[in-house]
PDB file of C-alpha atoms in Angstrom:
ATOM      1  CA  MET V   5     -10.400   7.497 -52.143  1.00 79.00           C
ATOM      2  CA  ARG V   6     -14.211   7.927 -52.774  1.00 84.00           C
ATOM      3  CA  LYS V   7     -17.234   8.271 -50.222  1.00 85.00           C
ATOM      4  CA  LYS V   8     -19.281   5.669 -49.798  1.00 86.00           C
ATOM      5  CA  ALA V   9     -21.484   6.482 -47.814  1.00 88.00           C
ATOM      6  CA  SER V  10     -22.505   9.591 -45.425  1.00 88.00           C
ATOM      7  CA  TYR V  11     -23.723   8.921 -41.391  1.00 88.00           C
ATOM      8  CA  THR V  12     -24.825  11.633 -38.635  1.00 88.00           C
ATOM      9  CA  ARG V  13     -21.968  11.110 -35.237  1.00 86.00           C
ATOM     10  CA  THR V  14     -22.903  11.930 -32.305  1.00 86.00           C
ATOM     11  CA  VAL V  15     -19.943  13.449 -29.379  1.00 87.00           C
ATOM     12  CA  SER V  16     -20.449  14.583 -25.706  1.00 87.00           C
ATOM     13  CA  HIS V  17     -18.764  17.672 -25.637  1.00 87.00           C
ATOM     14  CA  GLU V  18     -17.944  19.831 -22.263  1.00 84.00           C
ATOM     15  CA  LEU V  19     -21.315  21.545 -20.260  1.00 82.00           C
ATOM     16  CA  ILE V  20     -22.260  24.918 -20.691  1.00 83.00           C
ATOM     17  CA  GLY V  21     -23.381  26.374 -17.802  1.00 81.00           C
ATOM     18  CA  HIS V  22     -24.761  23.449 -15.956  1.00 80.00           C
ATOM     19  CA  ARG V  23     -26.378  21.772 -19.179  1.00 83.00           C
ATOM     20  CA  ARG V  24     -24.680  18.881 -20.926  1.00 82.00           C
ATOM     21  CA  SER V  25     -23.440  19.170 -24.504  1.00 84.00           C
ATOM     22  CA  LEU V  26     -24.107  16.982 -27.692  1.00 85.00           C
ATOM     23  CA  LEU V  27     -22.241  17.619 -30.798  1.00 86.00           C
ATOM     24  CA  ARG V  28     -24.247  16.254 -33.508  1.00 90.00           C
ATOM     25  CA  PHE V  29     -22.450  16.173 -37.347  1.00 88.00           C
ATOM     26  CA  LYS V  30     -21.883  14.948 -40.369  1.00 91.00           C
ATOM     27  CA  ALA V  31     -19.181  11.998 -41.082  1.00 89.00           C
ATOM     28  CA  TYR V  32     -18.495  10.457 -43.821  1.00 90.00           C
ATOM     29  CA  LYS V  33     -17.118   6.108 -44.602  1.00 91.00           C
ATOM     30  CA  LEU V  34     -15.013   6.379 -46.958  1.00 90.00           C
ATOM     31  CA  TYR V  35     -13.457   3.611 -48.957  1.00 90.00           C
ATOM     32  CA  CYS V  36      -9.691   3.508 -50.142  1.00 88.00           C
ATOM     33  CA  ASN V  37      -9.204   1.799 -53.959  1.00 88.00           C
ATOM     34  CA  THR V  38      -6.055   1.140 -53.750  1.00 90.00           C
ATOM     35  CA  CYS V  39      -5.846  -1.243 -50.734  1.00 89.00           C
ATOM     36  CA  LYS V  40      -9.502  -1.678 -51.249  1.00 87.00           C
ATOM     37  CA  ARG V  41     -10.231  -0.670 -47.453  1.00 88.00           C
ATOM     38  CA  TYR V  42     -13.208   0.833 -45.813  1.00 88.00           C
ATOM     39  CA  GLY V  43     -12.387   3.632 -42.810  1.00 86.00           C
ATOM     40  CA  ASN V  44     -14.404   6.743 -40.948  1.00 86.00           C
ATOM     41  CA  GLN V  45     -13.220  10.528 -41.667  1.00 85.00           C
ATOM     42  CA  GLN V  46     -11.023  11.469 -38.348  1.00 85.00           C
ATOM     43  CA  PHE V  47     -11.950  14.881 -36.711  1.00 86.00           C
ATOM     44  CA  PRO V  48      -9.438  16.460 -34.211  1.00 86.00           C
ATOM     45  CA  GLY V  49     -10.054  16.317 -30.561  1.00 81.00           C
ATOM     46  CA  ILE V  50     -11.992  12.750 -30.830  1.00 83.00           C
ATOM     47  CA  ASN V  51     -10.243  10.009 -31.078  1.00 79.00           C
ATOM     48  CA  LYS V  52     -10.845   6.850 -33.233  1.00 80.00           C
ATOM     49  CA  HIS V  53     -14.145   4.682 -31.697  1.00 80.00           C
ATOM     50  CA  GLN V  54     -14.831   7.551 -28.612  1.00 82.00           C
ATOM     51  CA  ARG V  55     -18.330   9.161 -27.598  1.00 86.00           C
ATOM     52  CA  SER V  56     -16.221  12.325 -26.176  1.00 88.00           C
ATOM     53  CA  THR V  57     -14.185  14.932 -27.370  1.00 87.00           C
ATOM     54  CA  TRP V  58     -11.034  15.817 -25.717  1.00 88.00           C
ATOM     55  CA  ARG V  59     -11.818  19.086 -23.636  1.00 89.00           C
ATOM     56  CA  LEU V  60     -14.864  16.990 -21.960  1.00 90.00           C
ATOM     57  CA  GLN V  61     -12.418  14.186 -20.644  1.00 89.00           C
ATOM     58  CA  ALA V  62      -9.940  17.138 -19.285  1.00 91.00           C
ATOM     59  CA  ALA V  63     -12.590  18.920 -17.823  1.00 91.00           C
ATOM     60  CA  VAL V  64     -13.880  15.147 -15.991  1.00 91.00           C
ATOM     61  CA  PHE V  65     -10.261  14.746 -14.970  1.00 92.00           C
ATOM     62  CA  HIS V  66      -9.705  18.043 -13.471  1.00 91.00           C
ATOM     63  CA  ASP V  67     -13.078  17.717 -11.320  1.00 92.00           C
ATOM     64  CA  HIS V  68     -12.082  14.357 -10.438  1.00 92.00           C
ATOM     65  CA  THR V  69      -8.634  15.583  -9.220  1.00 90.00           C
ATOM     66  CA  ARG V  70     -10.434  18.696  -7.433  1.00 91.00           C
ATOM     67  CA  GLY V  71     -11.978  15.770  -5.057  1.00 91.00           C
ATOM     68  CA  ILE V  72     -15.844  15.376  -6.754  1.00 91.00           C
ATOM     69  CA  SER V  73     -16.386  11.134  -6.933  1.00 92.00           C
ATOM     70  CA  GLN V  74     -16.361   8.956  -9.731  1.00 91.00           C
ATOM     71  CA  LYS V  75     -19.707   8.022  -9.038  1.00 93.00           C
ATOM     72  CA  ASP V  76     -21.167  11.498  -8.882  1.00 93.00           C
ATOM     73  CA  LEU V  77     -19.076  12.807 -12.107  1.00 92.00           C
ATOM     74  CA  ALA V  78     -20.912   9.078 -13.850  1.00 91.00           C
ATOM     75  CA  GLN V  79     -24.599  10.860 -12.843  1.00 91.00           C
ATOM     76  CA  GLN V  80     -23.358  13.822 -14.245  1.00 89.00           C
ATOM     77  CA  PHE V  81     -22.212  13.108 -17.563  1.00 88.00           C
ATOM     78  CA  LYS V  82     -23.806  10.192 -17.708  1.00 88.00           C
ATOM     79  CA  LYS V  83     -21.051   7.575 -18.151  1.00 89.00           C
ATOM     80  CA  GLY V  84     -19.836   4.708 -16.671  1.00 91.00           C
ATOM     81  CA  LYS V  85     -17.847   5.049 -13.776  1.00 92.00           C
ATOM     82  CA  ALA V  86     -14.930   2.575 -15.417  1.00 92.00           C
ATOM     83  CA  THR V  87     -15.097   5.436 -18.153  1.00 91.00           C
ATOM     84  CA  ILE V  88     -14.461   8.749 -15.820  1.00 92.00           C
ATOM     85  CA  GLU V  89     -11.710   6.154 -14.093  1.00 93.00           C
ATOM     86  CA  ARG V  90      -9.916   5.774 -17.895  1.00 91.00           C
ATOM     87  CA  TRP V  91     -10.432   9.495 -18.905  1.00 91.00           C
ATOM     88  CA  TYR V  92      -8.631   9.918 -15.647  1.00 92.00           C
ATOM     89  CA  HIS V  93      -5.376   7.770 -16.030  1.00 92.00           C
ATOM     90  CA  ARG V  94      -5.232   8.452 -19.425  1.00 90.00           C
ATOM     91  CA  HIS V  95      -4.872  12.269 -18.931  1.00 90.00           C
ATOM     92  CA  TYR V  96      -2.618  11.328 -15.769  1.00 89.00           C
ATOM     93  CA  GLN V  97      -0.162   9.825 -17.900  1.00 90.00           C
ATOM     94  CA  GLU V  98      -0.573  13.024 -20.582  1.00 88.00           C
ATOM     95  CA  GLN V  99       0.814  15.543 -17.559  1.00 85.00           C
ATOM     96  CA  ALA V 100       3.526  12.927 -16.560  1.00 83.00           C
ATOM     97  CA  ARG V 101       4.256  12.749 -19.820  1.00 82.00           C
ATOM     98  CA  GLU V 102       4.813  16.609 -20.213  1.00 79.00           C
ATOM     99  CA  LEU V 103       6.142  16.937 -16.635  1.00 75.00           C
ATOM    100  CA  MET V 104       9.086  14.229 -17.818  1.00 75.00           C
ATOM    101  CA  ASN V 105       9.992  16.541 -20.523  1.00 75.00           C
ATOM    102  CA  THR V 106      10.263  19.875 -18.702  1.00 79.00           C
ATOM    103  CA  PRO V 107      13.849  21.391 -18.881  1.00 81.00           C
ATOM    104  CA  CYS V 108      15.477  22.213 -15.625  1.00 83.00           C
ATOM    105  CA  PRO V 109      14.889  25.821 -14.437  1.00 86.00           C
ATOM    106  CA  VAL V 110      17.272  28.970 -14.334  1.00 85.00           C
ATOM    107  CA  VAL V 111      16.970  29.674 -10.896  1.00 85.00           C
ATOM    108  CA  LEU V 112      16.648  26.211  -8.683  1.00 83.00           C
ATOM    109  CA  GLY V 113      15.984  26.226  -5.343  1.00 84.00           C
ATOM    110  CA  ILE V 114      17.162  23.055  -3.133  1.00 82.00           C
ATOM    111  CA  TYR V 115      15.366  22.538  -0.112  1.00 82.00           C
ATOM    112  CA  GLU V 116      15.896  19.365   2.020  1.00 82.00           C
ATOM    113  CA  HIS V 117      12.906  18.023   4.296  1.00 80.00           C
ATOM    114  CA  PHE V 118      12.872  15.364   7.547  1.00 81.00           C
ATOM    115  CA  SER V 119      10.040  13.189   8.185  1.00 81.00           C
ATOM    116  CA  ARG V 120       9.721  10.274  10.636  1.00 84.00           C
ATOM    117  CA  LYS V 121       8.257   7.878   8.105  1.00 84.00           C
ATOM    118  CA  GLN V 122       9.577   9.295   5.366  1.00 81.00           C
ATOM    119  CA  GLY V 123      13.216  10.132   6.348  1.00 85.00           C
ATOM    120  CA  PHE V 124      14.602  13.340   4.109  1.00 84.00           C
ATOM    121  CA  ALA V 125      13.344  13.994   0.984  1.00 87.00           C
ATOM    122  CA  THR V 126      14.700  17.104  -1.148  1.00 86.00           C
ATOM    123  CA  THR V 127      12.771  19.518  -2.906  1.00 86.00           C
ATOM    124  CA  LEU V 128      13.698  21.419  -5.841  1.00 85.00           C
ATOM    125  CA  CYS V 129      11.658  24.033  -6.722  1.00 88.00           C
ATOM    126  CA  ASP V 130      11.875  26.564  -9.926  1.00 88.00           C
ATOM    127  CA  LEU V 131      12.467  30.109  -7.933  1.00 87.00           C
ATOM    128  CA  LYS V 132      11.692  32.208 -10.508  1.00 88.00           C
ATOM    129  CA  LYS V 133       7.825  31.121 -10.894  1.00 88.00           C
ATOM    130  CA  HIS V 134       7.686  30.028  -7.748  1.00 87.00           C
ATOM    131  CA  LYS V 135       6.596  26.514  -8.484  1.00 86.00           C
ATOM    132  CA  ILE V 136       8.121  23.065  -7.108  1.00 86.00           C
ATOM    133  CA  PHE V 137       9.845  21.449 -10.234  1.00 85.00           C
ATOM    134  CA  ASP V 138      10.348  17.630  -8.094  1.00 84.00           C
ATOM    135  CA  ILE V 139      10.551  15.705  -4.968  1.00 85.00           C
ATOM    136  CA  VAL V 140      13.605  13.728  -4.878  1.00 86.00           C
ATOM    137  CA  LYS V 141      13.781  11.146  -1.652  1.00 87.00           C
ATOM    138  CA  GLY V 142      17.085  11.393   0.272  1.00 83.00           C
ATOM    139  CA  ARG V 143      19.918  13.875   0.537  1.00 78.00           C
ATOM    140  CA  SER V 144      22.956  12.331  -0.029  1.00 76.00           C
ATOM    141  CA  GLU V 145      25.423  12.387  -2.921  1.00 76.00           C
ATOM    142  CA  ALA V 146      24.342   8.601  -3.590  1.00 79.00           C
ATOM    143  CA  ASP V 147      20.699   9.080  -3.284  1.00 79.00           C
ATOM    144  CA  LEU V 148      20.381  12.358  -5.625  1.00 79.00           C
ATOM    145  CA  SER V 149      23.279  11.332  -8.082  1.00 79.00           C
ATOM    146  CA  SER V 150      21.593   8.746 -10.161  1.00 83.00           C
ATOM    147  CA  TYR V 151      18.408  11.159 -10.540  1.00 82.00           C
ATOM    148  CA  LEU V 152      20.537  14.715 -11.122  1.00 79.00           C
ATOM    149  CA  ALA V 153      22.567  12.411 -14.000  1.00 80.00           C
ATOM    150  CA  SER V 154      18.873  12.010 -16.205  1.00 80.00           C
ATOM    151  CA  LEU V 155      17.580  15.509 -15.187  1.00 80.00           C
ATOM    152  CA  VAL V 156      17.259  16.918 -18.180  1.00 79.00           C
ATOM    153  CA  GLY V 157      18.293  20.611 -19.053  1.00 80.00           C
ATOM    154  CA  LYS V 158      20.619  20.794 -16.038  1.00 78.00           C
ATOM    155  CA  GLU V 159      22.889  23.094 -18.158  1.00 81.00           C
ATOM    156  CA  ARG V 160      20.343  26.004 -18.288  1.00 82.00           C
ATOM    157  CA  VAL V 161      21.214  26.034 -14.518  1.00 82.00           C
ATOM    158  CA  LYS V 162      22.306  29.977 -13.540  1.00 82.00           C
ATOM    159  CA  VAL V 163      21.826  30.211  -9.758  1.00 80.00           C
ATOM    160  CA  VAL V 164      21.768  27.538  -7.195  1.00 79.00           C
ATOM    161  CA  CYS V 165      19.554  28.216  -3.664  1.00 78.00           C
ATOM    162  CA  GLY V 166      20.254  26.047  -1.151  1.00 73.00           C
ATOM    163  CA  TYR V 167      18.399  25.568   2.326  1.00 67.00           C
ATOM    164  CA  SER V 168      18.908  22.835   4.899  1.00 61.00           C
ATOM    165  CA  CYS V 169      16.475  21.285   7.609  1.00 57.00           C
ATOM    166  CA  GLU V 170      19.184  20.989  10.426  1.00 58.00           C
ATOM    167  CA  ARG V 171      19.608  23.314  12.940  1.00 53.00           C
ATOM    168  CA  ASP V 172      22.052  25.354  11.398  1.00 46.00           C
ATOM    169  CA  HIS V 173      20.005  25.989   8.482  1.00 46.00           C
ATOM    170  CA  ARG V 174      22.533  25.612   5.971  1.00 51.00           C
ATOM    171  CA  LEU V 175      23.794  22.931   3.513  1.00 55.00           C
ATOM    172  CA  SER V 176      26.876  20.440   3.848  1.00 54.00           C
ATOM    173  CA  PRO V 177      29.954  21.551   2.442  1.00 56.00           C
ATOM    174  CA  SER V 178      30.072  17.958   0.841  1.00 58.00           C
ATOM    175  CA  VAL V 179      26.421  18.452  -0.723  1.00 60.00           C
ATOM    176  CA  ILE V 180      27.792  22.546  -2.279  1.00 58.00           C
ATOM    177  CA  THR V 181      30.904  20.962  -3.834  1.00 58.00           C
ATOM    178  CA  TYR V 182      28.524  17.784  -5.412  1.00 62.00           C
ATOM    179  CA  TYR V 183      25.497  20.166  -6.451  1.00 64.00           C
ATOM    180  CA  CYS V 184      28.635  22.326  -8.210  1.00 60.00           C
ATOM    181  CA  ALA V 185      29.896  19.749  -9.906  1.00 59.00           C
ATOM    182  CA  VAL V 186      26.325  18.502 -11.378  1.00 62.00           C
ATOM    183  CA  PHE V 187      25.381  22.569 -12.242  1.00 63.00           C
ATOM    184  CA  THR V 188      28.783  23.677 -13.395  1.00 56.00           C
ATOM    185  CA  SER V 189      27.954  26.734 -14.715  1.00 54.00           C
ATOM    186  CA  GLY V 190      25.749  28.110 -11.579  1.00 51.00           C
ATOM    187  CA  GLU V 191      26.696  29.881  -8.455  1.00 54.00           C
ATOM    188  CA  ILE V 192      25.638  28.456  -5.398  1.00 52.00           C
ATOM    189  CA  ILE V 193      24.230  30.544  -2.947  1.00 54.00           C
ATOM    190  CA  THR V 194      23.755  28.948   0.516  1.00 51.00           C
ATOM    191  CA  LYS V 195      21.620  30.325   3.083  1.00 50.00           C
TER     192      LYS V 195
END
């Protein structure tokens, strides 16, 4: 491997205050003697062929999630609306992958809700962190069996707390026994 030539690479970086920032640095064009191919020097946080850092893309994702329109973000960062859309989808998919790998919480809250449009939904909560873990459509064993079978880390659950939307606010005995079968190591608490 040898350095064939150098060039100046310009990359957009996140805002400092309200000012856009550009990173300009020297990069090298490389030549591999064994495979007889050329390539450019790679840097962490900047993917191949990209003109912006990962941190700028993450900032745009969070701004767009908070409600700032693509048009305003495109004007602020001097990028196209399609670029903003692409960055948003990339970070959205990345967060979805992170959520898929999240293990089941130790203290799990199970709440049933009903709406006229959607029907029943079961919300699984992490009661230690006070965060929603997941929302599953339905409330019966048939609705939840495929989801609970594929749930990662369900053996970690120690306590399951249940709350129903019905008048007596208790989960039915069949649902309680089903949760006992799924989370075998946990104790069931109903309110």
